[in-house]
Short mmCIF file of C-alpha atoms and ligand atoms in Angstrom, two decimals:
data_model
loop_
_atom_site.label_atom_id
_atom_site.label_comp_id
_atom_site.label_asym_id
_atom_site.label_seq_id
_atom_site.Cartn_x
_atom_site.Cartn_y
_atom_site.Cartn_z
CA MET A 3 0.00 -0.12 0.04
CA THR A 4 1.67 3.40 -1.23
CA LYS A 5 1.70 6.19 1.43
CA LYS A 6 -0.91 8.75 1.24
CA VAL A 7 0.05 11.93 -0.44
CA LYS A 8 -0.73 15.01 1.46
CA LYS A 9 1.93 17.44 -0.05
CA ILE A 10 2.62 17.87 -4.00
CA ALA A 11 5.61 19.52 -5.56
CA VAL A 12 4.86 20.94 -9.26
CA ILE A 13 7.47 21.82 -11.65
CA THR A 14 7.59 22.87 -15.21
CA SER A 15 10.63 21.25 -16.99
CA GLY A 16 11.89 21.30 -20.37
CA GLY A 17 11.06 23.88 -23.35
CA ASP A 18 8.43 26.26 -21.96
CA SER A 19 4.94 26.44 -23.69
CA PRO A 20 1.92 28.74 -23.31
CA GLY A 21 -0.81 27.39 -20.96
CA MET A 22 2.04 26.00 -18.20
CA ASN A 23 1.05 28.78 -15.86
CA ALA A 24 -2.72 27.98 -16.35
CA ALA A 25 -1.69 24.30 -15.38
CA ILE A 26 0.09 25.37 -12.37
CA ARG A 27 -2.86 27.21 -11.03
CA SER A 28 -5.06 24.63 -11.77
CA VAL A 29 -2.57 22.04 -9.78
CA VAL A 30 -2.44 24.41 -6.87
CA ARG A 31 -6.18 25.41 -6.75
CA ALA A 32 -7.01 21.73 -6.93
CA CYS A 33 -4.50 20.81 -4.12
CA ALA A 34 -6.06 23.88 -2.19
CA TYR A 35 -9.70 22.58 -2.88
CA TYR A 36 -8.74 18.80 -1.69
CA ARG A 37 -6.76 20.38 1.52
CA ALA A 38 -3.38 19.08 0.37
CA GLU A 39 -0.41 21.15 0.44
CA CYS A 40 1.33 22.61 -2.67
CA VAL A 41 4.99 23.60 -3.16
CA GLY A 42 6.43 24.72 -6.57
CA VAL A 43 10.03 24.18 -7.48
CA TYR A 44 11.79 26.99 -9.71
CA ARG A 45 13.75 25.84 -12.46
CA GLY A 46 12.42 22.27 -13.06
CA TYR A 47 14.57 19.23 -11.71
CA GLN A 48 17.52 21.50 -11.22
CA GLY A 49 15.69 23.39 -8.42
CA MET A 50 14.48 20.10 -6.97
CA ILE A 51 18.53 19.53 -6.66
CA GLU A 52 19.25 23.11 -5.40
CA SER A 53 16.33 23.12 -2.99
CA ASP A 54 14.43 26.20 -4.59
CA PHE A 55 10.89 25.70 -3.25
CA VAL A 56 8.12 28.10 -2.88
CA THR A 57 5.29 27.43 -0.98
CA LEU A 58 2.00 27.90 -3.38
CA THR A 59 -1.53 28.87 -1.74
CA ALA A 60 -4.74 29.27 -3.99
CA ARG A 61 -3.82 33.04 -3.85
CA SER A 62 -0.03 32.84 -5.06
CA VAL A 63 -1.62 31.78 -8.61
CA ASN A 64 -3.86 34.91 -8.92
CA ASN A 65 -3.68 36.46 -12.62
CA ILE A 66 -1.37 34.02 -14.11
CA ILE A 67 -4.13 31.95 -16.17
CA ASN A 68 -3.50 34.59 -19.14
CA LYS A 69 0.14 34.61 -18.88
CA GLY A 70 2.60 33.16 -21.50
CA GLY A 71 6.00 31.34 -20.09
CA THR A 72 5.86 29.93 -16.44
CA ILE A 73 6.34 31.68 -13.21
CA LEU A 74 8.24 28.61 -11.94
CA ARG A 75 10.83 28.89 -14.70
CA SER A 76 12.11 26.08 -16.64
CA ALA A 77 15.34 24.35 -17.18
CA ARG A 78 17.14 21.39 -18.68
CA SER A 79 18.89 20.17 -15.98
CA LYS A 80 22.22 18.22 -16.64
CA ASP A 81 22.70 17.15 -12.78
CA PHE A 82 19.50 15.50 -12.79
CA ARG A 83 20.67 13.14 -15.38
CA THR A 84 23.40 11.80 -12.82
CA LYS A 85 22.43 9.56 -9.83
CA GLU A 86 24.06 11.85 -7.36
CA GLY A 87 21.92 14.77 -8.63
CA ARG A 88 18.70 12.69 -8.24
CA LYS A 89 19.97 11.68 -4.88
CA LYS A 90 20.20 15.32 -3.81
CA ALA A 91 16.51 16.08 -5.31
CA TYR A 92 15.14 13.19 -3.46
CA GLU A 93 16.64 14.18 0.04
CA ASN A 94 15.52 17.63 -0.70
CA LEU A 95 11.80 16.55 -1.51
CA LYS A 96 12.10 14.50 1.46
CA GLU A 97 13.22 17.17 3.64
CA GLN A 98 10.19 19.30 2.55
CA ASN A 99 7.96 16.49 3.34
CA VAL A 100 6.94 16.19 -0.43
CA ASP A 101 5.28 13.11 -1.32
CA GLY A 102 4.33 13.37 -4.89
CA LEU A 103 5.43 15.30 -7.66
CA ILE A 104 3.59 16.81 -10.87
CA VAL A 105 5.82 17.30 -13.84
CA ILE A 106 4.49 19.96 -16.58
CA GLY A 107 6.80 19.14 -19.54
CA GLY A 108 7.53 17.22 -22.56
CA ASP A 109 8.78 13.22 -23.09
CA GLY A 110 12.33 14.41 -21.76
CA SER A 111 10.87 15.51 -18.49
CA PHE A 112 8.87 12.52 -18.56
CA THR A 113 11.77 10.15 -18.76
CA GLY A 114 13.66 12.02 -16.00
CA GLY A 115 10.34 11.45 -13.79
CA VAL A 116 10.23 7.66 -14.78
CA VAL A 117 13.93 7.29 -13.71
CA PHE A 118 13.38 8.87 -10.61
CA ASN A 119 10.48 6.89 -9.95
CA LYS A 120 12.37 3.80 -10.64
CA GLU A 121 15.01 4.62 -8.02
CA TYR A 122 12.99 5.89 -5.22
CA GLY A 123 9.68 5.00 -5.71
CA PHE A 124 8.47 8.62 -5.94
CA PRO A 125 4.84 9.19 -6.99
CA ILE A 126 4.91 11.10 -10.58
CA ILE A 127 2.17 12.35 -12.77
CA GLY A 128 3.13 14.09 -16.12
CA ILE A 129 1.00 16.75 -17.49
CA PRO A 130 2.33 17.41 -21.40
CA GLY A 131 3.44 20.71 -21.99
CA THR A 132 4.95 21.42 -25.21
CA ILE A 133 4.19 23.31 -28.44
CA ASP A 134 4.90 20.27 -30.62
CA ASN A 135 2.13 17.89 -29.92
CA ASP A 136 4.59 15.12 -30.13
CA ILE A 137 3.41 13.12 -26.98
CA PHE A 138 1.55 9.79 -27.36
CA GLY A 139 -1.76 9.41 -25.30
CA THR A 140 -3.02 12.97 -25.98
CA SER A 141 -4.88 14.72 -28.93
CA HIS A 142 -3.30 17.66 -27.77
CA THR A 143 -0.57 18.95 -25.54
CA LEU A 144 -0.30 22.35 -23.50
CA GLY A 145 0.73 25.42 -25.85
CA TYR A 146 0.44 23.71 -29.04
CA ASP A 147 -3.02 25.31 -29.81
CA THR A 148 -1.52 28.57 -28.93
CA ALA A 149 1.60 28.13 -31.00
CA LEU A 150 -0.58 27.09 -34.03
CA ASN A 151 -2.84 30.60 -33.92
CA THR A 152 0.48 32.31 -33.49
CA ALA A 153 1.98 30.53 -36.74
CA VAL A 154 -1.16 31.26 -38.63
CA GLU A 155 -1.22 34.74 -37.71
CA ALA A 156 2.12 35.33 -38.88
CA ILE A 157 1.85 33.42 -42.06
CA ASP A 158 -1.37 35.57 -42.65
CA LYS A 159 0.90 38.74 -42.33
CA ILE A 160 3.61 37.16 -44.72
CA ARG A 161 1.05 36.39 -47.26
CA ASP A 162 -0.11 39.93 -47.39
CA THR A 163 3.56 41.00 -48.57
CA ALA A 164 4.01 37.97 -50.52
CA SER A 165 0.87 39.03 -52.84
CA SER A 166 2.10 42.47 -52.89
CA HIS A 167 5.33 41.59 -54.44
CA ASN A 168 4.38 38.33 -56.36
CA ARG A 169 6.63 36.29 -54.12
CA LEU A 170 7.21 33.17 -52.96
CA PHE A 171 7.85 32.85 -49.09
CA PHE A 172 9.25 29.92 -47.56
CA VAL A 173 7.93 30.07 -43.72
CA GLU A 174 9.85 27.91 -41.19
CA VAL A 175 7.78 26.89 -38.41
CA MET A 176 8.89 24.79 -34.91
CA GLY A 177 8.82 20.87 -34.97
CA ARG A 178 12.00 19.12 -35.31
CA ASP A 179 10.63 15.75 -35.00
CA ALA A 180 6.85 16.39 -35.70
CA GLY A 181 4.88 18.06 -38.36
CA PHE A 182 1.86 18.78 -36.36
CA ILE A 183 2.23 22.51 -36.27
CA ALA A 184 3.51 22.71 -40.04
CA LEU A 185 0.60 20.54 -41.37
CA ASN A 186 -2.21 22.39 -39.25
CA ALA A 187 -1.11 26.00 -39.58
CA GLY A 188 -0.14 25.29 -43.37
CA VAL A 189 -3.88 24.20 -43.91
CA GLY A 190 -5.06 26.86 -41.45
CA ALA A 191 -3.05 29.79 -43.64
CA GLY A 192 -3.73 28.25 -46.84
CA ALA A 193 -0.02 27.20 -47.76
CA GLU A 194 0.58 26.04 -51.15
CA GLU A 195 3.02 23.20 -50.13
CA ILE A 196 3.50 21.90 -46.55
CA LEU A 197 6.89 20.04 -45.57
CA ILE A 198 7.13 17.76 -42.87
CA PRO A 199 9.50 15.32 -41.03
CA GLU A 200 6.96 12.49 -41.39
CA GLU A 201 6.54 12.66 -45.23
CA ASP A 202 9.11 13.02 -47.81
CA LEU A 203 7.30 14.59 -50.77
CA GLY A 204 10.34 14.87 -53.04
CA LEU A 205 11.86 18.15 -54.34
CA GLU A 206 10.49 17.60 -58.00
CA ARG A 207 7.18 17.30 -56.63
CA MET A 208 7.33 20.65 -54.84
CA LEU A 209 8.67 22.17 -58.13
CA GLU A 210 5.75 20.62 -60.05
CA SER A 211 3.12 21.78 -57.66
CA LEU A 212 4.62 25.30 -57.54
CA GLN A 213 4.87 25.43 -61.25
CA LYS A 214 1.06 24.20 -61.61
CA SER A 215 -0.24 26.89 -59.17
CA ARG A 216 1.95 29.48 -61.18
CA ARG A 217 0.41 28.29 -64.57
CA SER A 218 -3.11 28.31 -62.81
CA GLY A 219 -2.67 32.12 -62.23
CA LYS A 220 -1.19 32.16 -58.81
CA SER A 221 1.18 35.09 -58.07
CA SER A 222 2.44 34.42 -54.97
CA SER A 223 2.66 31.41 -52.86
CA ILE A 224 3.47 30.21 -49.36
CA VAL A 225 5.38 27.16 -48.49
CA VAL A 226 5.27 26.11 -44.73
CA VAL A 227 8.41 24.13 -43.63
CA ALA A 228 8.85 22.37 -40.19
CA GLU A 229 12.40 22.57 -38.62
CA GLY A 230 12.86 19.09 -39.17
CA ASP A 231 11.80 18.51 -43.12
CA ARG A 232 12.69 15.30 -44.39
CA SER A 233 14.15 16.93 -47.71
CA GLY A 234 17.51 17.01 -46.08
CA LYS A 235 17.85 20.69 -46.99
CA ASN A 236 17.27 23.44 -44.61
CA VAL A 237 14.87 26.18 -45.45
CA TYR A 238 17.22 28.36 -46.99
CA GLU A 239 18.75 25.77 -49.21
CA LEU A 240 15.36 24.82 -49.99
CA ALA A 241 14.61 28.38 -51.30
CA GLN A 242 17.87 28.73 -53.17
CA TYR A 243 16.84 25.33 -54.81
CA VAL A 244 13.46 26.74 -55.87
CA GLU A 245 14.95 30.12 -56.71
CA ASP A 246 17.54 28.21 -59.21
CA ASN A 247 14.94 26.12 -60.87
CA MET A 248 12.24 28.90 -60.97
CA PRO A 249 13.75 31.93 -61.88
CA GLU A 250 10.58 33.66 -62.44
CA TYR A 251 9.95 33.66 -58.61
CA GLU A 252 11.29 35.91 -56.07
CA VAL A 253 11.72 33.83 -53.16
CA ARG A 254 12.13 34.71 -49.41
CA VAL A 255 12.45 32.98 -46.22
CA SER A 256 10.89 33.81 -42.81
CA VAL A 257 11.80 31.70 -39.74
CA LEU A 258 8.99 32.40 -37.07
CA GLY A 259 11.32 30.97 -34.34
CA HIS A 260 10.93 31.42 -30.78
CA MET A 261 7.74 33.81 -31.05
CA GLN A 262 5.79 30.49 -31.49
CA ARG A 263 6.53 29.28 -27.91
CA GLY A 264 5.53 32.89 -26.33
CA GLY A 265 2.27 34.95 -25.89
CA SER A 266 -0.78 34.62 -23.78
CA PRO A 267 -2.17 31.13 -23.99
CA SER A 268 -5.42 30.57 -26.34
CA CYS A 269 -8.75 29.66 -24.44
CA PHE A 270 -8.39 26.19 -25.65
CA ASP A 271 -4.74 25.63 -23.99
CA ARG A 272 -6.23 27.51 -20.71
CA VAL A 273 -9.44 25.13 -20.44
CA LEU A 274 -7.12 22.17 -21.33
CA ALA A 275 -4.35 23.06 -18.50
CA SER A 276 -7.32 23.62 -15.98
CA ARG A 277 -8.91 20.10 -16.77
CA LEU A 278 -5.45 18.32 -16.76
CA GLY A 279 -4.32 20.09 -13.60
CA VAL A 280 -7.39 19.07 -11.79
CA LYS A 281 -7.03 15.43 -13.07
CA ALA A 282 -3.27 15.14 -12.04
CA VAL A 283 -3.94 16.18 -8.56
CA GLU A 284 -6.94 13.75 -8.52
CA LEU A 285 -5.35 11.02 -9.35
CA MET A 286 -1.90 11.71 -7.09
CA LEU A 287 -4.39 12.09 -4.14
CA ASP A 288 -6.00 8.66 -5.15
CA GLY A 289 -2.72 7.01 -5.13
CA THR A 290 -2.17 6.79 -8.83
CA THR A 291 1.46 7.23 -10.18
CA ASN A 292 3.32 6.89 -13.15
CA VAL A 293 0.66 8.25 -15.66
CA MET A 294 0.21 11.24 -17.98
CA VAL A 295 -3.07 12.88 -17.93
CA GLY A 296 -4.07 13.78 -21.53
CA LEU A 297 -6.90 14.40 -23.80
CA LYS A 298 -8.61 11.47 -25.77
CA ASP A 299 -11.75 11.83 -27.58
CA ASN A 300 -11.99 15.30 -25.81
CA LYS A 301 -12.10 13.45 -22.60
CA VAL A 302 -9.35 13.77 -20.04
CA ALA A 303 -7.74 10.31 -19.79
CA ALA A 304 -4.55 8.80 -18.37
CA THR A 305 -1.83 7.07 -20.06
CA ASN A 306 0.92 5.16 -18.53
CA LEU A 307 4.10 7.40 -18.45
CA GLU A 308 6.41 4.76 -20.44
CA LYS A 309 4.01 4.32 -22.96
CA ALA A 310 3.57 8.15 -23.46
CA ILE A 311 7.21 8.36 -23.87
CA LYS A 312 7.79 5.58 -26.15
CA GLY A 313 4.58 5.68 -28.30
CA GLN A 314 4.29 7.55 -31.47
CA SER A 315 1.77 10.09 -31.97
CA SER A 316 0.91 9.85 -35.78
CA ILE A 317 0.04 12.66 -38.12
CA ASN A 318 -3.19 12.90 -39.70
CA SER A 319 -3.48 11.38 -42.83
CA GLU A 320 -6.84 12.71 -43.69
CA LEU A 321 -5.15 16.31 -43.04
CA LEU A 322 -2.58 15.80 -45.73
CA ARG A 323 -5.01 14.66 -48.43
CA VAL A 324 -7.28 17.59 -47.39
CA SER A 325 -3.96 19.77 -47.66
CA ASP A 326 -3.35 18.38 -51.29
CA ILE A 327 -6.99 19.02 -52.56
CA MET A 328 -6.63 22.81 -51.33
CA THR A 329 -3.82 23.15 -53.46
CA THR A 330 -5.81 22.57 -56.84
P1 ATP B 20 10.70 19.79 -25.01
O1 ATP B 20 9.89 18.84 -25.63
O2 ATP B 20 10.30 21.13 -25.04
O3 ATP B 20 12.04 19.67 -25.23
P2 ATP B 20 11.48 18.13 -22.72
O4 ATP B 20 10.66 17.83 -21.47
O5 ATP B 20 11.31 16.93 -23.79
O6 ATP B 20 10.48 19.46 -23.40
P3 ATP B 20 14.05 17.84 -22.35
O7 ATP B 20 15.37 18.77 -22.38
O8 ATP B 20 14.38 16.61 -23.28
O9 ATP B 20 12.80 18.62 -22.57
O10 ATP B 20 14.23 17.32 -20.80
C1 ATP B 20 14.00 17.87 -19.80
C2 ATP B 20 14.87 17.43 -18.64
O11 ATP B 20 14.49 16.35 -17.93
C3 ATP B 20 16.34 17.32 -18.75
O12 ATP B 20 16.80 18.54 -18.85
C4 ATP B 20 16.46 16.45 -17.66
O13 ATP B 20 16.96 17.18 -16.62
C5 ATP B 20 15.44 15.67 -17.44
N1 ATP B 20 16.05 14.30 -18.25
C6 ATP B 20 15.48 13.84 -19.44
N2 ATP B 20 15.85 12.58 -19.73
C7 ATP B 20 16.40 12.17 -18.68
C8 ATP B 20 16.92 11.03 -18.33
N3 ATP B 20 17.22 9.79 -19.21
N4 ATP B 20 17.26 11.06 -16.93
C9 ATP B 20 17.06 11.86 -16.05
N5 ATP B 20 16.88 13.01 -16.59
C10 ATP B 20 16.30 13.10 -17.49
#
């Protein structure tokens, strides 16, 4: 029988994403509701090692639901990858009488949590917070919807200038291993072509498609490229390739970069964060451990943490087809 959890620590770890604050707020308020104590740890696992704790009460999280970033700050901790680092973290948690940990982060942060649980039997629950949406066991991760909207808004603006000058724009969006942002933002912003890590469409096909749209009377075009596109060329090389083969186009590149991580979370992300935070606390207080809370068929559901790390979230093939049809 596991010991009853009375005090929960919450961290944000890895890359930050919009909605992390809303999730912290939800965890803190749910703890207050169920009369459990809650402490925040600054800078993720590194703060656990350096004993950087802060008591959080329901009033500590006023006015943060709309804020981007994370009030607890985030970090990538090298020390937590070592046995000594994790031992220190465990000792500090014990000293604070913490008996459960909620980790808001991506698969790396969850891996750290699983390792920690295996070594110390420490209860861990994960909340998926990453703009890439690349975590198995949830249709949406925190921050993904906001990042998508940011990308679409930016591409809309680029389209205005592209169409004024007959230009072809290559717009790079985030997603080293996953094309969710590229595919959805591309369809949402009406891109001519979308290049993602999951699919290699071939450079010839891209040229053909651009030539076809030129012949059909389009004077400007947008190609959305995920950072980790499979063509093997980076966005500048792709632009050069098209410019060499289609001199009639003036080609420009725009890399959206870190702006996609920031900003006030969308309503969807705030609601998702609120739902996941409550569920994480309820599961923790019920004695559940080593799960990630996520959204499945619009219902909050738990997935084994190791499955969430190892499983592959797959790209929506119907959306790929829609995108093809839209470029007619
Ligand atoms: P993002 O998706 O934004 O990259 P992430 O959570 O995947 O977020 P990582 O940098 O991969 O980000 O992981 C966050 C932290 O988790 C690491 O800095 C490290 O402290 C911890 N961590 C990751 N993998 C391990 C591991 N194998 N053992 C111990 N700790 C780990």
